[in-house]
Amino acid sequence: MLGLEIVVVLAAIFLGARLGGIGIGYAGGLGVLVLCLFFGLKPGSIPIDVILIIMSVIAAIAAMQIAGGLDYMVKIAEDILRKNPKHITYLAPAVTYFMTLLAGTGHTAYSTLPVIAEVAKEQGVRPSRPLGIAVVASQIAITASPISAAVVFFSGILEPLGVGYLELLAIVIPTTFAACMITAFFSNFMGKDLKDDPVYKERLEKGLIKLRGESNIEIKKGAKLSVAIFCVTIFAVVTYATLISKKVGIIVDPALPRNEAIMVFMLACATLITLLCKIDTGKIISASTFKSGMSACICVLGVAWLGTTFVEAHIDGIKTIASDLLNDYPWMLAVTLFFASMLLYSQGATTKALMPAALALGVDPVTAIASFAAVSALFVLPTYPTLLAAVEMDDTGSTRIGKLVFNHPFMIPGIIAIALSVVFGFIVGGMLL
């Protein structure tokens, strides 16, 4: 029966990957249905907190987008990239990393990818080099964002083990950023130079490649204010989470627990942006960030629920088999998270489905934190939206998916960046904890 249950889980995940987008959430729900009705498993815990945090953050970001805040951020990013075009391979991942770090979602990368592709092309740099590491950096930064659902959930289950919210951020932010920057160095040597690429030469001869030049983004009146409100809210979230932490202990009995605080802070942020920037609330639900965020909620609901249903039903057996293995080879947790996230398609879903089980097995906090970046292996299957967007926006043809499916320009940078993040995590985590 166990073998058949595994087949059901994998079949649901592969079906979801084939459907694409929100379809992986649908297929996850189908998998839960089959496991419960035909195999008698009890439904696992639903990732309610993760979903609600995503919804709240996306509500604020969508309001900021309608106010013109995202356009303003993109304009700043474009100015940075165009003022230092020769360093595009380093600046591109830095820009996407910090935009994701700030916003708590990698979907902000969409708006900067065309700029990265254009600047690289203008400089004669193979666009796949900066685009590859930029997409990877936007995914890894989720595990360092103070307001991402994955980080908030993970910090919540680490607190009983004596690791505070700020301690987690103090480890994951420098380690993941350093890993991305070092990977950017290696990216400079990946693939043929643009002028030697046969696909580029062919497309150039056919007149399929054009230089668009600097984009003309009109900055709305309330754009800067909306970004300021959002940044102040993030600072308030981090400050409040610090004050209520058991280690700091300034607020001993908080009226608002951390998860609920993040939700209400973000909704309050959206309210202030709506009022002070005078935006039409009817337009918020049509914003691209709102649509992608709500799609992410369905995906997390389906696949994380599928994962917890299976894991919770067999937790005793998993403990028996995995505890000795993880004690002898702690880095195997990172490998497990890597392959799980590759299939579950979400950092939040992977963290929710596997991290509680890992900690229940007796995995120490340093190992768990060091392995955390491995939940970002969403680049392995070339079907993730930001990955596909990067391929679509590079008209030189250098950012392409190979015939073997897995031989694409995101694979090697992604593996290197995650491996370095894990190594650095063990080093820094061992020093701080």
Short mmCIF file of C-alpha atoms in Angstrom, two decimals:
data_model
loop_
_atom_site.label_atom_id
_atom_site.label_comp_id
_atom_site.label_asym_id
_atom_site.label_seq_id
_atom_site.Cartn_x
_atom_site.Cartn_y
_atom_site.Cartn_z
CA MET A 1 0.00 0.00 0.00
CA LEU A 2 2.86 2.36 0.81
CA GLY A 3 4.25 1.90 -2.68
CA LEU A 4 0.88 2.70 -4.23
CA GLU A 5 0.52 5.79 -2.06
CA ILE A 6 3.91 7.04 -3.24
CA VAL A 7 2.79 6.45 -6.82
CA VAL A 8 -0.34 8.53 -6.18
CA VAL A 9 1.70 11.39 -4.69
CA LEU A 10 4.20 11.41 -7.57
CA ALA A 11 1.46 11.05 -10.17
CA ALA A 12 -0.39 14.04 -8.73
CA ILE A 13 2.78 16.13 -8.75
CA PHE A 14 3.70 15.19 -12.30
CA LEU A 15 0.15 15.84 -13.46
CA GLY A 16 0.29 19.25 -11.83
CA ALA A 17 3.63 20.03 -13.47
CA ARG A 18 2.16 19.03 -16.82
CA LEU A 19 -0.90 21.25 -16.30
CA GLY A 20 1.39 24.12 -15.26
CA GLY A 21 0.68 27.20 -13.16
CA ILE A 22 -2.25 26.85 -10.81
CA GLY A 23 -2.75 23.30 -12.10
CA ILE A 24 -0.24 21.89 -9.61
CA GLY A 25 -2.54 23.04 -6.81
CA TYR A 26 -5.53 21.41 -8.47
CA ALA A 27 -3.65 18.13 -8.93
CA GLY A 28 -2.45 18.23 -5.32
CA GLY A 29 -6.06 18.40 -4.16
CA LEU A 30 -6.90 15.44 -6.39
CA GLY A 31 -4.04 13.50 -4.80
CA VAL A 32 -5.40 14.21 -1.30
CA LEU A 33 -8.82 13.00 -2.42
CA VAL A 34 -7.41 9.70 -3.71
CA LEU A 35 -5.25 9.10 -0.62
CA CYS A 36 -8.14 9.73 1.75
CA LEU A 37 -10.99 7.97 -0.04
CA PHE A 38 -9.16 5.01 -1.54
CA PHE A 39 -6.30 4.44 0.91
CA GLY A 40 -7.96 5.54 4.14
CA LEU A 41 -5.39 8.18 5.09
CA LYS A 42 -6.47 11.06 7.30
CA PRO A 43 -6.17 14.51 5.69
CA GLY A 44 -2.95 16.19 6.74
CA SER A 45 -2.76 19.64 8.29
CA ILE A 46 -3.69 22.40 5.86
CA PRO A 47 -1.02 25.15 5.54
CA ILE A 48 -3.46 27.88 6.59
CA ASP A 49 -0.85 30.27 8.03
CA VAL A 50 1.36 30.00 4.94
CA ILE A 51 -1.56 30.73 2.64
CA LEU A 52 -2.86 33.64 4.70
CA ILE A 53 0.58 35.24 4.90
CA ILE A 54 0.99 34.97 1.12
CA MET A 55 -2.45 36.51 0.63
CA SER A 56 -1.74 39.39 3.01
CA VAL A 57 1.66 40.23 1.52
CA ILE A 58 0.32 40.00 -2.02
CA ALA A 59 -2.58 42.29 -1.09
CA ALA A 60 -0.09 44.99 -0.06
CA ILE A 61 2.17 44.44 -3.08
CA ALA A 62 -0.78 44.57 -5.49
CA ALA A 63 -1.91 47.86 -3.96
CA MET A 64 1.63 49.19 -4.32
CA GLN A 65 1.69 48.04 -7.95
CA ILE A 66 -1.54 49.89 -8.77
CA ALA A 67 -0.11 52.99 -7.07
CA GLY A 68 2.90 52.75 -9.38
CA GLY A 69 5.32 51.57 -6.71
CA LEU A 70 6.57 48.55 -8.62
CA ASP A 71 7.19 50.67 -11.73
CA TYR A 72 9.20 53.04 -9.55
CA MET A 73 11.27 50.14 -8.19
CA VAL A 74 11.82 48.79 -11.71
CA LYS A 75 12.93 52.25 -12.85
CA ILE A 76 15.50 52.36 -10.04
CA ALA A 77 16.67 48.87 -10.97
CA GLU A 78 16.98 49.84 -14.64
CA ASP A 79 19.00 52.93 -13.76
CA ILE A 80 21.39 50.81 -11.69
CA LEU A 81 21.79 48.26 -14.48
CA ARG A 82 22.29 50.83 -17.23
CA LYS A 83 24.80 52.91 -15.27
CA ASN A 84 26.99 49.83 -14.78
CA PRO A 85 26.29 47.68 -17.88
CA LYS A 86 29.66 45.92 -17.85
CA HIS A 87 28.83 44.37 -14.49
CA ILE A 88 25.39 43.12 -15.57
CA THR A 89 26.09 39.53 -14.50
CA TYR A 90 26.65 40.68 -10.92
CA LEU A 91 24.09 43.46 -10.75
CA ALA A 92 21.22 41.43 -12.25
CA PRO A 93 21.08 38.81 -9.44
CA ALA A 94 21.68 41.54 -6.83
CA VAL A 95 18.66 43.46 -8.13
CA THR A 96 16.32 40.44 -8.30
CA TYR A 97 17.57 39.18 -4.92
CA PHE A 98 16.83 42.42 -3.08
CA MET A 99 13.50 42.98 -4.82
CA THR A 100 12.42 39.52 -3.69
CA LEU A 101 13.90 40.07 -0.24
CA LEU A 102 11.85 43.24 0.07
CA ALA A 103 8.62 41.94 -1.43
CA GLY A 104 8.61 38.37 -0.11
CA THR A 105 7.74 36.98 -3.55
CA GLY A 106 9.86 36.13 -6.57
CA HIS A 107 7.18 37.35 -8.95
CA THR A 108 8.68 40.85 -8.78
CA ALA A 109 11.48 39.52 -11.02
CA TYR A 110 9.18 39.53 -14.06
CA SER A 111 9.47 43.28 -14.47
CA THR A 112 13.27 43.35 -14.37
CA LEU A 113 13.99 40.40 -16.68
CA PRO A 114 13.43 42.33 -19.94
CA VAL A 115 15.75 45.09 -18.72
CA ILE A 116 18.45 42.52 -17.86
CA ALA A 117 18.11 40.91 -21.29
CA GLU A 118 18.32 44.26 -23.10
CA VAL A 119 21.31 45.62 -21.17
CA ALA A 120 23.22 42.35 -21.65
CA LYS A 121 22.45 42.34 -25.37
CA GLU A 122 23.56 45.96 -25.77
CA GLN A 123 26.89 45.09 -24.15
CA GLY A 124 27.42 41.97 -26.25
CA VAL A 125 27.08 39.81 -23.13
CA ARG A 126 25.38 36.46 -23.51
CA PRO A 127 21.96 37.21 -21.89
CA SER A 128 21.63 33.68 -20.52
CA ARG A 129 24.45 34.43 -18.07
CA PRO A 130 22.81 37.27 -16.11
CA LEU A 131 19.29 35.94 -16.70
CA GLY A 132 20.14 32.47 -15.39
CA ILE A 133 21.58 33.62 -12.07
CA ALA A 134 19.01 36.44 -11.76
CA VAL A 135 16.12 33.95 -11.85
CA VAL A 136 17.90 31.65 -9.39
CA ALA A 137 18.64 34.58 -7.05
CA SER A 138 14.98 35.61 -7.07
CA GLN A 139 14.03 32.10 -5.94
CA ILE A 140 16.72 31.68 -3.27
CA ALA A 141 15.95 35.13 -1.82
CA ILE A 142 12.57 33.77 -0.68
CA THR A 143 14.45 31.86 2.02
CA ALA A 144 15.93 35.16 3.28
CA SER A 145 12.94 37.50 3.05
CA PRO A 146 11.61 38.68 6.45
CA ILE A 147 8.03 38.54 5.17
CA SER A 148 8.03 35.42 2.97
CA ALA A 149 5.67 32.65 4.09
CA ALA A 150 8.52 30.12 4.08
CA VAL A 151 10.71 32.17 6.44
CA VAL A 152 7.85 33.11 8.77
CA PHE A 153 6.67 29.50 9.08
CA PHE A 154 10.21 28.17 9.50
CA SER A 155 11.06 30.71 12.20
CA GLY A 156 7.88 29.71 14.04
CA ILE A 157 8.90 26.07 14.33
CA LEU A 158 12.49 27.01 15.23
CA GLU A 159 11.55 29.25 18.18
CA PRO A 160 10.73 26.33 20.54
CA LEU A 161 14.26 25.08 19.80
CA GLY A 162 15.81 28.34 20.95
CA VAL A 163 16.43 30.01 17.57
CA GLY A 164 14.88 33.45 17.22
CA TYR A 165 13.54 35.25 14.16
CA LEU A 166 16.47 37.68 13.97
CA GLU A 167 19.01 34.87 14.40
CA LEU A 168 17.47 33.04 11.45
CA LEU A 169 17.64 36.17 9.29
CA ALA A 170 21.21 36.86 10.43
CA ILE A 171 22.22 33.49 9.01
CA VAL A 172 20.15 33.16 5.85
CA ILE A 173 20.52 36.69 4.42
CA PRO A 174 24.34 36.90 4.22
CA THR A 175 24.83 33.25 3.28
CA THR A 176 22.32 33.17 0.42
CA PHE A 177 23.40 36.56 -0.96
CA ALA A 178 27.08 35.62 -0.86
CA ALA A 179 26.27 32.33 -2.59
CA CYS A 180 24.41 34.13 -5.39
CA MET A 181 27.23 36.63 -5.93
CA ILE A 182 29.90 33.92 -6.10
CA THR A 183 27.71 31.98 -8.51
CA ALA A 184 27.44 35.12 -10.65
CA PHE A 185 31.22 34.99 -11.07
CA PHE A 186 31.01 31.44 -12.42
CA SER A 187 28.08 32.42 -14.64
CA ASN A 188 30.44 34.66 -16.63
CA PHE A 189 32.03 31.53 -18.07
CA MET A 190 28.86 29.54 -18.87
CA GLY A 191 28.00 29.01 -22.52
CA LYS A 192 29.68 30.39 -25.61
CA ASP A 193 30.23 34.12 -25.97
CA LEU A 194 27.22 35.74 -27.62
CA LYS A 195 29.11 36.56 -30.84
CA ASP A 196 30.04 32.86 -31.22
CA ASP A 197 26.59 31.41 -30.51
CA PRO A 198 25.20 29.78 -33.69
CA VAL A 199 21.57 30.37 -32.69
CA TYR A 200 22.29 34.07 -32.12
CA LYS A 201 24.06 34.35 -35.49
CA GLU A 202 21.12 32.72 -37.24
CA ARG A 203 18.55 34.96 -35.56
CA LEU A 204 20.69 38.03 -36.27
CA GLU A 205 20.83 37.20 -39.98
CA LYS A 206 17.06 36.80 -40.09
CA GLY A 207 16.54 40.19 -38.45
CA LEU A 208 14.81 38.69 -35.41
CA ILE A 209 16.94 40.59 -32.88
CA LYS A 210 16.16 44.20 -32.02
CA LEU A 211 17.48 46.68 -29.48
CA ARG A 212 14.62 48.34 -27.63
CA GLY A 213 16.68 50.88 -25.71
CA GLU A 214 15.76 52.39 -22.37
CA SER A 215 12.14 51.85 -21.37
CA ASN A 216 9.91 54.87 -20.92
CA ILE A 217 8.21 54.20 -17.59
CA GLU A 218 5.81 56.88 -16.41
CA ILE A 219 6.05 57.19 -12.63
CA LYS A 220 2.67 57.89 -11.02
CA LYS A 221 2.21 60.60 -8.43
CA GLY A 222 1.82 58.25 -5.46
CA ALA A 223 4.47 55.73 -6.52
CA LYS A 224 7.26 56.86 -4.18
CA LEU A 225 4.85 57.17 -1.25
CA SER A 226 3.54 53.63 -1.78
CA VAL A 227 7.09 52.22 -1.73
CA ALA A 228 7.87 54.22 1.42
CA ILE A 229 4.75 52.88 3.17
CA PHE A 230 5.62 49.31 2.18
CA CYS A 231 9.25 49.64 3.38
CA VAL A 232 8.16 51.15 6.70
CA THR A 233 5.71 48.26 7.13
CA ILE A 234 8.48 45.69 6.60
CA PHE A 235 10.62 47.49 9.18
CA ALA A 236 7.64 47.46 11.57
CA VAL A 237 7.15 43.72 11.01
CA VAL A 238 10.80 42.91 11.77
CA THR A 239 10.82 45.23 14.80
CA TYR A 240 7.62 43.80 16.26
CA ALA A 241 8.78 40.21 15.68
CA THR A 242 11.99 41.07 17.52
CA LEU A 243 10.21 42.69 20.46
CA ILE A 244 7.92 39.70 21.03
CA SER A 245 10.64 37.07 20.62
CA LYS A 246 11.33 35.06 23.76
CA LYS A 247 15.04 35.86 23.66
CA VAL A 248 14.52 39.63 23.59
CA GLY A 249 11.46 39.43 25.83
CA ILE A 250 10.50 43.12 25.74
CA ILE A 251 6.86 42.26 25.04
CA VAL A 252 6.23 39.19 27.19
CA ASP A 253 2.57 38.52 26.45
CA PRO A 254 1.89 40.00 22.98
CA ALA A 255 -1.68 40.70 21.96
CA LEU A 256 -0.74 39.71 18.41
CA PRO A 257 1.36 36.60 17.71
CA ARG A 258 3.94 37.04 14.93
CA ASN A 259 2.00 35.38 12.11
CA GLU A 260 -1.17 37.34 12.81
CA ALA A 261 0.90 40.51 13.19
CA ILE A 262 2.40 40.11 9.72
CA MET A 263 -1.06 39.62 8.25
CA VAL A 264 -2.60 42.71 9.87
CA PHE A 265 0.48 44.86 9.25
CA MET A 266 0.31 44.02 5.55
CA LEU A 267 -3.43 44.63 5.33
CA ALA A 268 -2.93 47.93 7.16
CA CYS A 269 -0.18 48.76 4.67
CA ALA A 270 -2.57 48.11 1.79
CA THR A 271 -5.17 50.32 3.48
CA LEU A 272 -2.74 53.23 3.86
CA ILE A 273 -1.55 52.91 0.25
CA THR A 274 -5.17 52.86 -0.94
CA LEU A 275 -6.12 55.94 1.10
CA LEU A 276 -3.00 58.09 0.77
CA CYS A 277 -2.19 57.23 -2.84
CA LYS A 278 -5.86 57.41 -3.81
CA ILE A 279 -6.02 54.22 -5.87
CA ASP A 280 -9.09 52.41 -7.16
CA THR A 281 -9.51 49.20 -5.13
CA GLY A 282 -11.36 47.64 -8.06
CA LYS A 283 -8.11 47.60 -10.03
CA ILE A 284 -6.18 45.71 -7.37
CA ILE A 285 -7.68 42.32 -8.18
CA SER A 286 -6.65 42.74 -11.81
CA ALA A 287 -2.99 43.48 -10.93
CA SER A 288 -0.52 40.90 -12.23
CA THR A 289 1.00 40.43 -8.77
CA PHE A 290 -2.42 39.78 -7.26
CA LYS A 291 -3.23 37.13 -9.86
CA SER A 292 0.12 35.37 -9.51
CA GLY A 293 -0.09 35.55 -5.71
CA MET A 294 -3.55 34.04 -5.51
CA SER A 295 -2.44 31.34 -7.93
CA ALA A 296 0.46 30.62 -5.57
CA CYS A 297 -2.01 30.22 -2.68
CA ILE A 298 -3.90 27.50 -4.55
CA CYS A 299 -0.63 25.78 -5.43
CA VAL A 300 0.51 25.80 -1.79
CA LEU A 301 -2.90 24.57 -0.63
CA GLY A 302 -2.85 21.60 -3.00
CA VAL A 303 0.75 20.41 -2.91
CA ALA A 304 1.51 21.17 0.74
CA TRP A 305 -1.69 19.44 1.82
CA LEU A 306 -0.75 16.47 -0.34
CA GLY A 307 2.68 16.38 1.28
CA THR A 308 1.46 16.65 4.87
CA THR A 309 -1.23 14.01 4.26
CA PHE A 310 1.38 11.48 3.17
CA VAL A 311 4.12 12.45 5.67
CA GLU A 312 1.84 12.58 8.74
CA ALA A 313 0.38 9.17 7.87
CA HIS A 314 3.84 7.59 7.87
CA ILE A 315 5.78 9.79 10.27
CA ASP A 316 6.74 6.89 12.58
CA GLY A 317 8.21 4.87 9.72
CA ILE A 318 9.97 7.92 8.34
CA LYS A 319 11.51 8.60 11.75
CA THR A 320 12.79 5.03 12.01
CA ILE A 321 14.41 5.05 8.56
CA ALA A 322 15.59 8.65 8.34
CA SER A 323 16.83 9.47 11.84
CA ASP A 324 20.01 7.38 11.65
CA LEU A 325 20.69 8.52 8.08
CA LEU A 326 20.37 12.21 8.97
CA ASN A 327 22.46 11.78 12.10
CA ASP A 328 25.29 10.26 10.06
CA TYR A 329 24.85 12.48 7.00
CA PRO A 330 23.13 15.76 7.99
CA TRP A 331 23.65 17.23 4.51
CA MET A 332 21.15 14.65 3.22
CA LEU A 333 18.39 16.94 4.51
CA ALA A 334 19.43 19.54 1.93
CA VAL A 335 19.35 16.88 -0.80
CA THR A 336 15.87 15.79 0.31
CA LEU A 337 14.57 19.37 0.35
CA PHE A 338 16.14 20.01 -3.06
CA PHE A 339 14.28 17.17 -4.78
CA ALA A 340 11.07 17.82 -2.85
CA SER A 341 10.94 21.48 -3.87
CA MET A 342 11.70 20.50 -7.44
CA LEU A 343 8.41 18.61 -7.40
CA LEU A 344 6.32 20.67 -4.95
CA TYR A 345 7.09 23.91 -6.84
CA SER A 346 6.96 26.15 -3.79
CA GLN A 347 9.38 27.14 -1.03
CA GLY A 348 6.49 27.61 1.39
CA ALA A 349 4.88 24.29 0.50
CA THR A 350 8.16 22.38 0.81
CA THR A 351 8.98 24.01 4.15
CA LYS A 352 5.52 23.29 5.51
CA ALA A 353 5.50 19.69 4.28
CA LEU A 354 8.99 18.57 5.35
CA MET A 355 10.66 20.85 7.89
CA PRO A 356 8.41 19.92 10.86
CA ALA A 357 9.08 16.24 10.15
CA ALA A 358 12.84 16.88 9.88
CA LEU A 359 12.92 18.67 13.24
CA ALA A 360 10.78 15.92 14.76
CA LEU A 361 13.46 13.44 13.67
CA GLY A 362 15.92 15.28 15.88
CA VAL A 363 17.70 17.30 13.19
CA ASP A 364 19.56 20.10 14.97
CA PRO A 365 18.67 23.74 14.18
CA VAL A 366 22.01 24.47 12.47
CA THR A 367 21.49 21.65 9.99
CA ALA A 368 17.89 22.70 9.34
CA ILE A 369 18.82 26.35 8.77
CA ALA A 370 21.82 25.50 6.60
CA SER A 371 19.64 23.21 4.47
CA PHE A 372 16.81 25.75 4.23
CA ALA A 373 18.03 27.31 0.96
CA ALA A 374 17.57 23.92 -0.73
CA VAL A 375 13.78 24.44 -0.77
CA SER A 376 14.46 26.83 -3.69
CA ALA A 377 15.13 24.23 -6.39
CA LEU A 378 12.18 25.45 -8.45
CA PHE A 379 14.49 25.97 -11.43
CA VAL A 380 15.14 22.27 -12.10
CA LEU A 381 12.03 21.62 -14.17
CA PRO A 382 11.96 24.28 -16.91
CA THR A 383 8.29 25.10 -16.35
CA TYR A 384 8.42 27.69 -13.55
CA PRO A 385 6.87 31.04 -14.64
CA THR A 386 9.92 33.29 -14.04
CA LEU A 387 12.15 30.78 -15.81
CA LEU A 388 9.85 30.66 -18.82
CA ALA A 389 9.60 34.46 -18.81
CA ALA A 390 13.40 34.75 -19.00
CA VAL A 391 13.48 32.37 -21.97
CA GLU A 392 10.73 34.32 -23.71
CA MET A 393 12.33 37.73 -23.15
CA ASP A 394 15.72 36.82 -24.61
CA ASP A 395 15.33 37.21 -28.36
CA THR A 396 18.99 36.26 -28.95
CA GLY A 397 18.05 32.64 -28.30
CA SER A 398 20.91 32.16 -25.81
CA THR A 399 18.50 31.50 -22.93
CA ARG A 400 16.95 28.33 -24.26
CA ILE A 401 15.79 24.97 -23.00
CA GLY A 402 17.78 22.11 -24.51
CA LYS A 403 16.45 18.96 -26.11
CA LEU A 404 17.25 16.98 -22.97
CA VAL A 405 14.89 19.27 -20.97
CA PHE A 406 17.25 19.59 -17.99
CA ASN A 407 20.11 21.15 -19.97
CA HIS A 408 19.02 24.75 -19.58
CA PRO A 409 21.00 27.81 -18.39
CA PHE A 410 19.37 27.87 -14.94
CA MET A 411 20.44 24.40 -13.82
CA ILE A 412 24.15 24.82 -13.11
CA PRO A 413 23.86 28.30 -11.50
CA GLY A 414 21.00 27.01 -9.35
CA ILE A 415 22.87 23.96 -8.11
CA ILE A 416 26.02 25.98 -7.38
CA ALA A 417 24.11 28.72 -5.55
CA ILE A 418 22.16 26.28 -3.37
CA ALA A 419 25.26 24.18 -2.62
CA LEU A 420 27.19 27.29 -1.58
CA SER A 421 24.24 28.54 0.50
CA VAL A 422 24.15 25.24 2.39
CA VAL A 423 27.93 25.22 2.98
CA PHE A 424 27.91 28.85 4.14
CA GLY A 425 24.86 28.10 6.28
CA PHE A 426 26.69 25.38 8.18
CA ILE A 427 29.67 27.70 8.72
CA VAL A 428 27.76 30.84 9.80
CA GLY A 429 25.09 28.86 11.66
CA GLY A 430 27.77 27.03 13.61
CA MET A 431 29.34 30.36 14.58
CA LEU A 432 26.11 32.11 15.64
CA LEU A 433 24.17 29.29 17.30
#
